[in-house]
């Protein structure tokens, strides 16, 4: 068998040079890659491609900070770091806090969650709700694109073979009410069967913004701008009269491969509950 190269760069610059020359696949927490190439207890996984272990780069890729254009989350930030950072918006914090078991929440990374592009990955869903961007670097420069455009489908991304995800930028989103819910087999350490985020921004009794996104209910996270538009601009007391129209528009974007009726009915029920609570004034706003 041909020898497979494994690199351990000491800086981002070195990692970018290795990525350009050898197209080595980044290995961050390894919780997807190591599992995919697992050969058995005590046997090192065998990768059919060059690998680059990037976990040493947390000084450059592991910080979370607020800047003028939004909240920057370094690619190596773990679910625990994200869940405990108060600058991170509520649905992303909540999703991070419910990922896997405590050990996973200290080893997995946001870069790996986006890079893996699993339809069941928990972080793309609230990031797409918030129009977050992924920051991609190569030796030739940096580009940004919406997470929604970066994830092309199940396990497919727009990552070029000389690029590394360096981080995520979440622009400031004004919202008075947030919703996040994950359904899994158990309360802990469960991959999502379904996840849903939504937000309202209500000003003087008028819906200024409304968004909803669902995960694990199709090959990639879905939002429907057409469905969202149905509720935007309404007075709160007009919302209940439009929920039927909204839900049928929303329904048409879901294409679950398994248990379609269960998944459609569950997202409809969760969305309806959230919308009615906000419309009736029963849900206090401003989540922190
Ligand atoms: C027991 C168990 C439970 C799990 N539970 C959940 C769960 O509840 N929710 C959930 O969403 N996921 C879950 N996962 C999946 C996994 O932990 C996550 O997807 C995690 O975020 C992956 O991060 P990582 O750093 O370990 O990725 P890695 O395995 O290191 O990488 C995953 C992919 O992303 C690419 N990649 C990593 N970093 C970068 C980068 N900076 N730039 C470019 N590409 C990059 C890699 O090349 C690879 O293709 C679980 C996994 C296990 C084993």
Short mmCIF file of C-alpha atoms and ligand atoms in Angstrom, two decimals, residues 25-33 35 54 75 98-100 104 107-109 111-113 115-116 120-122 159 164-165 182 189-191, ligand 1:
data_model
loop_
_atom_site.label_atom_id
_atom_site.label_comp_id
_atom_site.label_asym_id
_atom_site.label_seq_id
_atom_site.Cartn_x
_atom_site.Cartn_y
_atom_site.Cartn_z
CA UNK A 25 -7.50 17.14 4.22
CA UNK A 26 -7.80 19.14 7.45
CA UNK A 27 -8.42 17.02 10.55
CA UNK A 28 -9.65 19.23 13.43
CA UNK A 29 -11.39 17.36 16.25
CA UNK A 30 -11.45 14.19 14.13
CA UNK A 31 -14.91 13.18 15.39
CA UNK A 32 -16.23 12.72 11.85
CA UNK A 33 -13.04 11.79 9.98
CA UNK A 35 -15.11 7.60 12.76
CA UNK A 54 -4.82 21.37 12.48
CA UNK A 75 -12.99 27.36 12.94
CA UNK A 98 -27.02 20.12 22.76
CA UNK A 99 -24.38 18.52 20.52
CA UNK A 100 -23.28 14.99 21.45
CA UNK A 104 -17.58 15.53 22.13
CA UNK A 107 -13.28 18.03 20.90
CA UNK A 108 -15.58 18.65 17.93
CA UNK A 109 -15.22 21.97 16.09
CA UNK A 111 -15.19 24.15 11.16
CA UNK A 112 -15.59 20.35 11.15
CA UNK A 113 -19.37 20.58 11.55
CA UNK A 115 -16.87 21.06 6.57
CA UNK A 116 -18.58 17.70 7.06
CA UNK A 120 -27.85 16.07 10.56
CA UNK A 121 -25.09 18.47 11.64
CA UNK A 122 -26.48 20.82 14.29
CA UNK A 159 -14.48 24.19 -0.35
CA UNK A 164 -9.18 25.95 4.80
CA UNK A 165 -12.21 27.20 6.73
CA UNK A 182 -33.68 19.63 18.54
CA UNK A 189 -25.49 12.28 22.83
CA UNK A 190 -28.08 12.04 20.08
CA UNK A 191 -27.75 12.96 16.42
C1 LIG B 1 -20.49 10.00 19.18
C2 LIG B 1 -20.71 11.15 18.23
C3 LIG B 1 -21.78 12.01 18.47
C4 LIG B 1 -22.01 13.08 17.61
N1 LIG B 1 -23.05 13.92 17.89
C5 LIG B 1 -23.27 15.00 17.08
C6 LIG B 1 -24.34 15.89 17.37
O1 LIG B 1 -25.11 15.75 18.33
N2 LIG B 1 -24.50 16.95 16.52
C7 LIG B 1 -23.69 17.16 15.43
O2 LIG B 1 -23.87 18.14 14.72
N3 LIG B 1 -22.66 16.32 15.15
C8 LIG B 1 -22.43 15.24 15.95
N4 LIG B 1 -21.40 14.40 15.66
C9 LIG B 1 -20.57 14.62 14.46
C10 LIG B 1 -19.29 15.47 14.70
O3 LIG B 1 -18.88 15.42 16.04
C11 LIG B 1 -19.47 16.95 14.29
O4 LIG B 1 -19.81 17.04 12.92
C12 LIG B 1 -18.23 17.80 14.58
O5 LIG B 1 -18.57 19.16 14.61
C13 LIG B 1 -17.11 17.58 13.58
O6 LIG B 1 -16.03 18.40 13.98
P1 LIG B 1 -14.54 17.83 13.98
O7 LIG B 1 -13.63 18.96 14.28
O8 LIG B 1 -14.42 16.65 14.86
O9 LIG B 1 -14.42 17.41 12.44
P2 LIG B 1 -13.33 16.51 11.70
O10 LIG B 1 -13.69 15.07 11.84
O11 LIG B 1 -11.96 16.91 12.10
O12 LIG B 1 -13.61 16.99 10.20
C14 LIG B 1 -14.86 16.80 9.58
C15 LIG B 1 -14.79 17.28 8.13
O13 LIG B 1 -14.59 18.69 8.09
C16 LIG B 1 -13.37 19.01 7.43
N5 LIG B 1 -12.75 20.10 8.20
C17 LIG B 1 -12.54 20.18 9.54
N6 LIG B 1 -12.03 21.38 9.87
C18 LIG B 1 -11.88 22.05 8.72
C19 LIG B 1 -11.37 23.35 8.41
N7 LIG B 1 -10.97 24.20 9.36
N8 LIG B 1 -11.34 23.73 7.12
C20 LIG B 1 -11.78 22.91 6.13
N9 LIG B 1 -12.28 21.67 6.36
C21 LIG B 1 -12.33 21.26 7.65
C22 LIG B 1 -12.53 17.74 7.48
O14 LIG B 1 -11.57 17.71 6.43
C23 LIG B 1 -13.62 16.68 7.34
O15 LIG B 1 -14.01 16.57 6.00
C24 LIG B 1 -21.15 13.30 16.49
C25 LIG B 1 -20.05 12.46 16.27
C26 LIG B 1 -19.83 11.39 17.13
C27 LIG B 1 -18.66 10.49 16.87
#
